[in-house]
Coordinates of C-alpha atoms in Angstrom, one line a residue:
Chain Z
M1 CA -81.7 -46.1 -0.5
E2 CA -78.4 -44.4 -1.5
Q3 CA -75.9 -43.2 1.3
Y4 CA -74.0 -40.2 1.4
K5 CA -73.2 -37.9 3.7
V6 CA -73.8 -34.0 3.6
I7 CA -71.0 -31.5 5.1
E8 CA -71.3 -28.0 5.4
I9 CA -67.7 -26.8 4.9
K10 CA -66.1 -23.9 6.8
E11 CA -64.3 -21.0 5.0
S12 CA -60.6 -21.4 4.7
V13 CA -58.0 -19.9 7.5
F14 CA -55.1 -20.6 5.7
E15 CA -53.4 -17.4 4.3
N16 CA -51.3 -19.3 1.5
N17 CA -53.6 -21.5 -0.3
D18 CA -50.8 -22.2 -2.6
R19 CA -48.6 -23.7 -0.1
D20 CA -51.7 -25.4 1.4
A21 CA -52.5 -27.0 -1.8
E22 CA -48.9 -28.0 -2.3
R23 CA -49.0 -29.9 1.1
L24 CA -52.4 -32.0 0.3
R25 CA -50.6 -32.9 -3.0
Q26 CA -47.8 -34.4 -1.0
Q27 CA -50.3 -36.2 1.3
L28 CA -52.4 -37.6 -1.8
K29 CA -49.0 -38.9 -3.2
E30 CA -48.1 -40.7 0.1
E31 CA -51.4 -42.2 0.4
K32 CA -51.9 -43.0 -3.3
T33 CA -54.8 -41.5 -4.1
F34 CA -55.1 -39.4 -7.1
L35 CA -57.6 -36.0 -7.1
L36 CA -59.2 -34.9 -10.1
N37 CA -60.8 -31.0 -9.8
L38 CA -63.4 -31.1 -12.1
M39 CA -64.9 -27.7 -13.1
S40 CA -67.6 -26.2 -15.5
S41 CA -70.6 -23.8 -15.8
P42 CA -73.8 -24.6 -14.6
G43 CA -75.7 -27.5 -16.5
S44 CA -72.6 -28.4 -18.5
G45 CA -73.2 -32.0 -17.8
K46 CA -70.6 -32.5 -15.1
T47 CA -72.8 -35.0 -13.0
T48 CA -73.9 -37.2 -16.4
T49 CA -70.0 -37.2 -17.5
L50 CA -68.8 -38.3 -14.3
T51 CA -71.5 -41.0 -14.1
R52 CA -70.2 -42.2 -17.5
T53 CA -66.4 -42.1 -16.3
I54 CA -67.1 -44.1 -13.1
E55 CA -69.1 -46.8 -15.2
N56 CA -66.1 -47.0 -17.6
L57 CA -63.1 -47.2 -14.5
R58 CA -65.0 -48.7 -11.7
E59 CA -63.8 -52.5 -12.5
E60 CA -60.2 -51.2 -12.3
M61 CA -59.8 -48.6 -9.4
N62 CA -62.0 -47.4 -6.2
I63 CA -63.5 -44.2 -7.2
A64 CA -65.0 -41.6 -4.7
V65 CA -67.0 -38.5 -5.7
M66 CA -67.2 -35.1 -3.5
E67 CA -69.8 -33.1 -4.8
A68 CA -69.6 -29.5 -4.0
D69 CA -72.7 -27.3 -4.3
I70 CA -74.0 -24.1 -2.8
D71 CA -77.1 -26.1 -1.7
S72 CA -79.2 -29.1 -2.7
D73 CA -78.0 -32.6 -2.8
V74 CA -79.3 -33.3 -6.3
D75 CA -75.9 -34.5 -8.0
A76 CA -74.9 -36.5 -4.7
E77 CA -78.1 -38.4 -5.3
T78 CA -77.3 -39.4 -8.7
I79 CA -73.7 -40.2 -8.2
A80 CA -74.3 -42.1 -4.9
R81 CA -76.8 -44.3 -7.4
T82 CA -73.5 -45.6 -9.5
G83 CA -72.5 -47.2 -6.3
A84 CA -69.3 -44.7 -6.1
K85 CA -68.4 -43.6 -2.6
T86 CA -70.2 -40.0 -2.7
I87 CA -70.1 -37.1 -0.2
Q88 CA -71.8 -34.0 -0.5
L89 CA -70.2 -30.5 0.3
H90 CA -72.3 -27.2 0.8
T91 CA -70.2 -24.3 0.5
G92 CA -72.6 -22.3 2.0
G93 CA -72.8 -19.7 -0.5
M94 CA -69.1 -19.7 -1.5
C95 CA -68.5 -19.8 -5.3
H96 CA -65.3 -22.1 -5.4
L97 CA -63.4 -24.6 -3.1
D98 CA -59.8 -23.9 -2.2
A99 CA -57.5 -26.5 -0.6
D100 CA -58.6 -26.4 3.0
M101 CA -62.0 -26.9 1.9
T102 CA -61.2 -29.6 -0.1
R103 CA -59.2 -31.1 2.4
Q104 CA -62.3 -30.7 5.0
G105 CA -64.1 -32.9 2.6
L106 CA -61.4 -35.7 2.0
R107 CA -61.3 -36.3 5.8
E108 CA -65.2 -36.5 6.4
M109 CA -65.2 -39.0 3.4
G110 CA -62.2 -40.9 4.4
T111 CA -59.5 -41.9 1.3
E112 CA -57.8 -45.1 2.6
D113 CA -57.9 -47.8 -0.4
T114 CA -59.3 -44.9 -2.5
D115 CA -57.4 -44.7 -5.9
L116 CA -59.1 -42.0 -7.5
V117 CA -61.4 -39.1 -5.9
V118 CA -63.0 -36.8 -8.4
L119 CA -64.1 -33.3 -6.9
E120 CA -67.1 -31.8 -8.8
N121 CA -66.6 -27.9 -8.0
V122 CA -69.3 -25.3 -7.7
G123 CA -70.7 -24.7 -11.3
N124 CA -68.6 -21.7 -12.2
L125 CA -66.3 -20.5 -15.0
V126 CA -64.4 -17.8 -12.9
C127 CA -63.7 -18.3 -9.4
P128 CA -62.6 -22.1 -9.0
A129 CA -59.9 -21.4 -11.5
E130 CA -58.2 -18.9 -9.1
F131 CA -58.0 -21.6 -6.3
D132 CA -55.6 -24.7 -6.1
T133 CA -57.4 -27.2 -4.5
G134 CA -54.4 -29.4 -4.3
A135 CA -55.6 -31.4 -7.2
V136 CA -53.4 -33.8 -9.1
K137 CA -54.8 -32.5 -12.4
N138 CA -57.8 -29.9 -13.0
A139 CA -60.2 -30.9 -16.0
M140 CA -63.2 -28.7 -17.2
I141 CA -65.9 -29.3 -19.4
L142 CA -67.5 -27.0 -22.0
S143 CA -70.8 -27.6 -23.4
V144 CA -71.6 -27.0 -27.2
P145 CA -74.7 -25.0 -26.0
E146 CA -72.3 -22.4 -24.2
G147 CA -70.7 -21.7 -27.6
H148 CA -67.3 -21.9 -28.9
D149 CA -66.3 -18.2 -27.7
K150 CA -65.7 -19.2 -24.0
P151 CA -61.9 -19.6 -24.1
L152 CA -61.8 -16.0 -25.3
K153 CA -63.9 -14.5 -22.3
Y154 CA -62.9 -17.0 -19.5
P155 CA -59.2 -17.3 -20.2
L156 CA -58.0 -18.3 -16.7
I157 CA -59.9 -21.8 -16.5
F158 CA -58.4 -22.9 -19.7
Q159 CA -55.0 -22.3 -18.8
V160 CA -55.4 -24.1 -15.5
C161 CA -56.7 -27.0 -16.9
D162 CA -55.0 -30.1 -18.0
A163 CA -57.8 -31.5 -19.9
L164 CA -61.2 -30.0 -21.7
I165 CA -63.9 -32.2 -22.4
I166 CA -66.3 -30.7 -24.8
N167 CA -69.5 -32.3 -24.0
K168 CA -73.2 -32.5 -25.5
I169 CA -71.5 -33.3 -29.3
D170 CA -74.8 -34.7 -29.9
V171 CA -76.7 -31.6 -30.2
M172 CA -74.2 -29.9 -32.5
P173 CA -76.4 -29.8 -35.2
Y174 CA -78.7 -27.5 -33.6
F175 CA -76.3 -24.9 -32.6
D176 CA -73.9 -22.4 -34.2
F177 CA -70.7 -24.1 -32.7
D178 CA -67.5 -24.5 -34.5
L179 CA -65.5 -27.5 -32.9
E180 CA -62.4 -26.5 -34.9
K181 CA -62.4 -22.8 -33.4
V182 CA -62.9 -24.1 -29.8
K183 CA -59.8 -25.9 -29.9
E184 CA -57.8 -23.3 -31.8
F185 CA -59.2 -20.7 -29.2
A186 CA -58.5 -23.1 -26.2
H187 CA -54.9 -24.1 -27.5
M188 CA -54.4 -20.1 -27.8
R189 CA -54.7 -20.2 -23.8
N190 CA -53.2 -23.3 -23.2
P191 CA -51.1 -25.2 -25.9
D192 CA -50.6 -28.4 -23.5
L193 CA -54.5 -28.8 -23.0
K194 CA -55.8 -32.2 -24.1
I195 CA -59.3 -31.8 -25.5
F196 CA -61.8 -34.6 -25.8
P197 CA -65.1 -34.2 -27.5
I198 CA -68.1 -36.3 -26.0
S199 CA -71.3 -36.9 -25.5
A200 CA -72.3 -37.9 -21.8
K201 CA -75.8 -38.9 -23.0
T202 CA -74.7 -41.2 -25.9
G203 CA -71.3 -42.5 -24.6
E204 CA -69.5 -41.2 -27.9
G205 CA -65.8 -40.3 -27.1
V206 CA -66.0 -41.2 -23.2
D207 CA -63.4 -44.0 -24.0
A208 CA -60.9 -41.7 -24.7
W209 CA -61.4 -39.0 -21.8
C210 CA -61.3 -42.3 -19.6
Q211 CA -58.3 -43.9 -20.9
W212 CA -56.4 -40.5 -20.2
L213 CA -57.6 -40.1 -16.8
R214 CA -56.7 -44.0 -16.6
E215 CA -53.2 -43.0 -17.5
Q216 CA -52.8 -40.1 -15.0
V217 CA -54.1 -41.9 -12.1
R218 CA -51.8 -45.0 -12.9
D219 CA -48.7 -42.7 -13.3
W220 CA -49.7 -40.9 -10.0
N221 CA -50.3 -43.9 -8.0
A222 CA -47.7 -46.1 -9.1
Chain D
M1 CA -66.4 0.3 -37.8
E2 CA -68.6 0.0 -34.6
Q3 CA -67.6 2.1 -31.7
Y4 CA -67.2 1.3 -27.9
K5 CA -65.0 2.0 -25.2
V6 CA -62.9 -0.4 -23.3
I7 CA -62.7 0.4 -19.6
E8 CA -60.7 -1.2 -17.0
I9 CA -62.6 -1.0 -14.1
K10 CA -61.0 -1.0 -10.2
E11 CA -62.3 -2.8 -7.1
S12 CA -64.4 -1.1 -4.8
V13 CA -63.7 0.9 -2.1
F14 CA -66.8 1.4 -0.1
E15 CA -67.6 -0.9 2.6
N16 CA -71.3 -0.8 2.3
N17 CA -72.4 -2.0 -0.8
D18 CA -75.8 -2.0 -0.1
R19 CA -76.1 1.9 0.8
D20 CA -73.7 2.7 -2.0
A21 CA -76.2 0.9 -4.3
E22 CA -79.3 2.6 -2.9
R23 CA -77.6 6.0 -3.5
L24 CA -76.7 5.0 -7.2
R25 CA -80.7 4.1 -7.7
Q26 CA -81.6 7.7 -6.1
Q27 CA -79.3 9.1 -8.5
L28 CA -80.8 7.3 -11.6
K29 CA -84.4 8.0 -10.3
E30 CA -83.2 11.6 -10.6
E31 CA -82.0 11.3 -14.1
K32 CA -84.9 9.2 -15.4
T33 CA -82.9 6.3 -16.3
F34 CA -83.6 3.0 -15.7
L35 CA -81.1 0.3 -15.3
L36 CA -81.2 -3.4 -15.9
N37 CA -78.8 -5.9 -14.3
L38 CA -78.7 -8.9 -16.6
M39 CA -77.2 -12.0 -15.0
S40 CA -76.7 -15.7 -16.4
S41 CA -74.2 -18.6 -16.7
P42 CA -71.5 -18.1 -19.5
G43 CA -73.2 -19.0 -22.7
S44 CA -77.3 -18.8 -22.0
G45 CA -77.4 -16.3 -24.6
K46 CA -77.5 -12.9 -22.6
T47 CA -76.2 -11.2 -25.9
T48 CA -78.4 -12.6 -28.4
T49 CA -80.9 -11.7 -26.0
L50 CA -80.1 -8.3 -25.7
T51 CA -79.7 -7.9 -29.3
R52 CA -83.6 -9.1 -29.8
T53 CA -84.4 -6.7 -27.0
I54 CA -82.7 -3.6 -28.3
E55 CA -84.4 -4.3 -31.8
N56 CA -87.8 -4.4 -30.1
L57 CA -87.4 -1.4 -28.0
R58 CA -84.8 1.2 -29.7
E59 CA -87.8 3.1 -31.7
E60 CA -89.3 4.4 -28.5
M61 CA -86.4 4.6 -26.1
N62 CA -82.6 5.3 -25.7
I63 CA -80.7 2.2 -25.1
A64 CA -77.1 2.0 -23.7
V65 CA -75.4 -1.3 -23.0
M66 CA -72.3 -2.1 -20.5
E67 CA -70.9 -5.4 -21.1
A68 CA -69.0 -6.8 -18.4
D69 CA -66.4 -9.4 -19.1
I70 CA -63.3 -10.6 -17.3
D71 CA -61.5 -10.5 -20.7
S72 CA -62.5 -9.9 -24.5
D73 CA -64.7 -7.6 -26.4
V74 CA -66.7 -10.4 -28.2
D75 CA -70.2 -9.2 -26.8
A76 CA -69.4 -5.6 -27.2
E77 CA -68.6 -6.0 -30.9
T78 CA -72.0 -7.7 -31.1
I79 CA -74.1 -5.2 -29.4
A80 CA -72.3 -2.0 -30.8
R81 CA -73.8 -3.3 -34.3
T82 CA -77.1 -2.9 -33.3
G83 CA -76.6 1.2 -33.1
A84 CA -77.2 1.1 -29.5
K85 CA -74.3 3.0 -27.3
T86 CA -71.9 0.4 -26.0
I87 CA -69.3 0.3 -23.4
Q88 CA -67.0 -2.7 -22.5
L89 CA -66.0 -3.0 -19.0
H90 CA -63.2 -5.1 -18.0
T91 CA -63.2 -7.0 -14.5
G92 CA -59.5 -7.8 -14.3
G93 CA -60.6 -11.4 -13.2
M94 CA -63.4 -10.0 -10.8
C95 CA -66.6 -12.2 -10.9
H96 CA -69.1 -9.7 -10.3
L97 CA -69.8 -6.0 -10.1
D98 CA -70.7 -3.7 -7.4
A99 CA -72.5 -0.7 -7.2
D100 CA -69.1 1.5 -7.5
M101 CA -67.9 -0.7 -10.4
T102 CA -71.4 0.0 -12.1
R103 CA -71.0 3.6 -11.5
Q104 CA -67.6 3.8 -13.0
G105 CA -69.0 2.4 -16.0
L106 CA -72.2 4.5 -16.1
R107 CA -69.8 7.6 -15.3
E108 CA -67.6 6.8 -18.3
M109 CA -70.2 6.0 -21.0
G110 CA -72.5 8.9 -19.7
T111 CA -76.3 8.4 -19.4
E112 CA -77.6 12.0 -20.2
D113 CA -80.7 11.1 -22.4
T114 CA -80.9 7.3 -21.9
D115 CA -83.9 5.9 -21.2
L116 CA -82.7 2.2 -20.3
V117 CA -79.3 1.0 -19.8
V118 CA -78.6 -2.8 -19.4
L119 CA -75.6 -4.0 -17.4
E120 CA -74.7 -7.5 -18.8
N121 CA -73.0 -8.9 -15.6
V122 CA -70.2 -11.4 -15.8
G123 CA -71.7 -14.9 -17.0
N124 CA -71.8 -16.1 -13.3
L125 CA -74.7 -17.8 -11.4
V126 CA -73.2 -17.5 -8.0
C127 CA -71.3 -14.0 -7.1
P128 CA -73.2 -11.5 -9.2
A129 CA -76.4 -12.4 -7.3
E130 CA -74.8 -11.6 -3.9
F131 CA -74.0 -7.8 -4.9
D132 CA -76.7 -5.1 -5.4
T133 CA -75.3 -3.2 -8.6
G134 CA -77.7 -0.4 -7.9
A135 CA -80.2 -1.7 -10.8
V136 CA -83.7 -0.9 -10.4
K137 CA -84.5 -4.7 -11.6
N138 CA -82.3 -7.6 -11.8
A139 CA -83.2 -10.5 -14.6
M140 CA -81.4 -13.7 -15.1
I141 CA -81.4 -15.9 -18.0
L142 CA -81.6 -19.6 -17.6
S143 CA -81.3 -21.6 -20.9
V144 CA -82.8 -25.2 -21.8
P145 CA -79.7 -27.0 -22.1
E146 CA -78.7 -26.0 -18.6
G147 CA -81.2 -28.1 -17.1
H148 CA -84.4 -27.5 -15.0
D149 CA -82.7 -28.1 -11.7
K150 CA -80.8 -24.8 -11.5
P151 CA -83.2 -23.0 -8.9
L152 CA -82.4 -25.9 -6.6
K153 CA -78.6 -25.6 -7.2
Y154 CA -78.4 -21.8 -7.2
P155 CA -80.9 -20.4 -4.8
L156 CA -79.8 -16.7 -4.5
I157 CA -80.0 -15.4 -7.8
F158 CA -83.6 -16.8 -8.5
Q159 CA -84.7 -14.9 -5.2
V160 CA -83.0 -11.5 -6.1
C161 CA -84.4 -11.6 -9.7
D162 CA -87.7 -10.0 -10.5
A163 CA -87.9 -11.8 -14.0
L164 CA -86.3 -14.9 -15.2
I165 CA -85.9 -15.2 -18.9
I166 CA -85.9 -19.3 -20.0
N167 CA -84.1 -19.1 -23.4
K168 CA -83.3 -21.4 -25.9
I169 CA -86.7 -23.1 -26.3
D170 CA -86.5 -24.0 -29.8
V171 CA -84.1 -26.8 -29.0
M172 CA -86.4 -28.2 -26.2
P173 CA -87.0 -31.4 -28.1
Y174 CA -83.4 -32.5 -27.6
F175 CA -82.9 -32.1 -23.8
D176 CA -84.4 -33.4 -20.9
F177 CA -85.9 -30.0 -19.6
D178 CA -89.1 -29.9 -18.1
L179 CA -90.8 -26.2 -18.3
E180 CA -93.2 -26.8 -15.6
K181 CA -90.7 -28.1 -13.2
V182 CA -88.2 -25.2 -13.8
K183 CA -91.3 -22.9 -13.3
E184 CA -92.3 -24.8 -10.0
F185 CA -88.6 -24.7 -8.8
A186 CA -88.2 -21.1 -9.3
H187 CA -91.5 -20.1 -8.1
M188 CA -90.2 -22.1 -4.8
R189 CA -87.2 -19.6 -4.3
N190 CA -89.3 -16.3 -5.5
P191 CA -93.1 -16.4 -5.6
D192 CA -92.9 -13.1 -7.5
L193 CA -90.7 -14.1 -10.1
K194 CA -92.0 -13.2 -13.7
I195 CA -90.9 -16.0 -15.9
F196 CA -90.4 -15.6 -19.7
P197 CA -89.5 -18.7 -22.1
I198 CA -88.4 -17.1 -25.0
S199 CA -86.0 -18.4 -28.1
A200 CA -83.7 -15.4 -28.9
K201 CA -82.7 -17.4 -31.9
T202 CA -86.2 -17.3 -33.6
G203 CA -87.6 -14.6 -31.4
E204 CA -90.6 -16.6 -30.2
G205 CA -91.7 -15.2 -26.6
V206 CA -89.7 -12.2 -26.9
D207 CA -92.3 -9.7 -27.1
A208 CA -94.1 -10.7 -23.9
W209 CA -90.6 -10.1 -22.1
C210 CA -90.1 -6.5 -23.8
Q211 CA -93.6 -5.8 -23.0
W212 CA -92.7 -6.4 -19.4
L213 CA -89.4 -4.6 -19.4
R214 CA -91.0 -1.6 -21.4
E215 CA -93.7 -1.0 -18.6
Q216 CA -90.8 -1.3 -16.0
V217 CA -89.0 1.5 -17.8
R218 CA -92.2 3.8 -18.2
D219 CA -93.0 3.3 -14.2
W220 CA -89.6 4.2 -13.4
N221 CA -88.8 7.2 -15.7
A222 CA -92.6 8.6 -15.3

C-alpha cells in the first residue's frame, strides 16, 4: 500500500504574508531545496502532469510532493504510486495556500535531502495567485478544453507565473482552441512567461517542460 | 453593436450575508423575478450553455444575464448577441459574489418585467459555493474534460446546488470520464441533485435542462 500522511493545515496567523514567504524562500535556499508552486483550474491535469514529471526527473533528483485539497486524498494516492515522497494537505475549505500553510506542510513532510518539492495548489485560477507561498518558481497549467481566452479573464495568475503548461494538446482537434492566440494573450499579461504545450496523457512536449524545471532546480540548489 | 453596461462592484459591507441573501430572495419573490446562480470552473462552458438556454426559453419569458468576472467583457459580448439584456460585473479581483454584490448588479440592470435573471458567477469551484447570493436556485456545470472525481474534491459546491449540468458529453470518447461514477459521487454529496448531461455545442440534452429551469421559474413567479 502507498504511504502518505494527511495533514489538516491551519489558517495562517501571520499578518505579512509577503515577508513570511521571503523568509521561507531564504530557508529553502539554505537547505538547497527548490519549491515549485503548481496552480490550475480543477481538472486541467495537474496530477497527471506531475506523474510524468516525476518519471522524467526521479533518476537525477529527490522529489517530494505536497497535494493541497479541500478534501479527499485522490491525488495523493496517485502520486504516492510513483514512489515520490507524498503528503496530503487538507485546507478545511480554504481556497488557497499562503506561506505559513506551505511551511506547515514542509515541516510535516521533512525536506532534508529533497532537491525538488512540488506544491500542487488547490484547483482555482483566482485565489492561489494572490498569495506568495514562498515557492522559488510558480507554474500553471491551462488545458485545451478550458479555452484560449483565459489570460483575458484571469489576468493575475498569468502575471505571477514563470511557466505556463498548455495541457491536453492531444484533444486539440475536438475543441475551438487557438494555440497562437493563447500564447499572444498570455504574453500580453506576462512577456517573460515560458510556454510549454504538452500532452500529459501521451507524453508529447513533456521533455521540454522537464528540461526547464531541471535547469531551475540546478540553478537554485547550486 | 451589442449593448451592455460594465459595473465595478464593491466589496460587501454586510456582516450577515445569509440574512441579507434571504432579504434579497424575498424581494425577488415580490417582484416575480427568478434568480439563478450558475457556477463552474473556468472553461466548463457556462457562456455557451447560457446562450443555448436563452435561445430555448426567450420566446416564453424575459431573460437577463449578469456576467461576473475578475476582468474582461468576453462573455458579456457573447451573451449580448443573443439579444438578452446583459450586464458585466467586474469584481476587482474578488473570487465570488455575495448577496449585496448581486444586489448591486440587479439594481444597475433593473429587473422590472424580467422573469429570469441568470448570474454567471466567477469561474471557481471553491469560493462561490460559500456565499449565498440570494438566488432562488443554484446550478453548476461540470465538463467532461475536468474528470469524474470532482465531487470528491470539491464537496461544498455539489452540496449547495439544485442542478448539475454535465457539459461537453460530445467529447466523452476522448476522455477517461465515467458518467455513472460522477452521478454516484455527486449523489453521495447531495441525494436531491438533478443531473443533466448535455452538449452545449451540439444541443444534445439541453431540452431536459431547460424544462427543469422552466418549471422552477413558473413555480416561483406564480
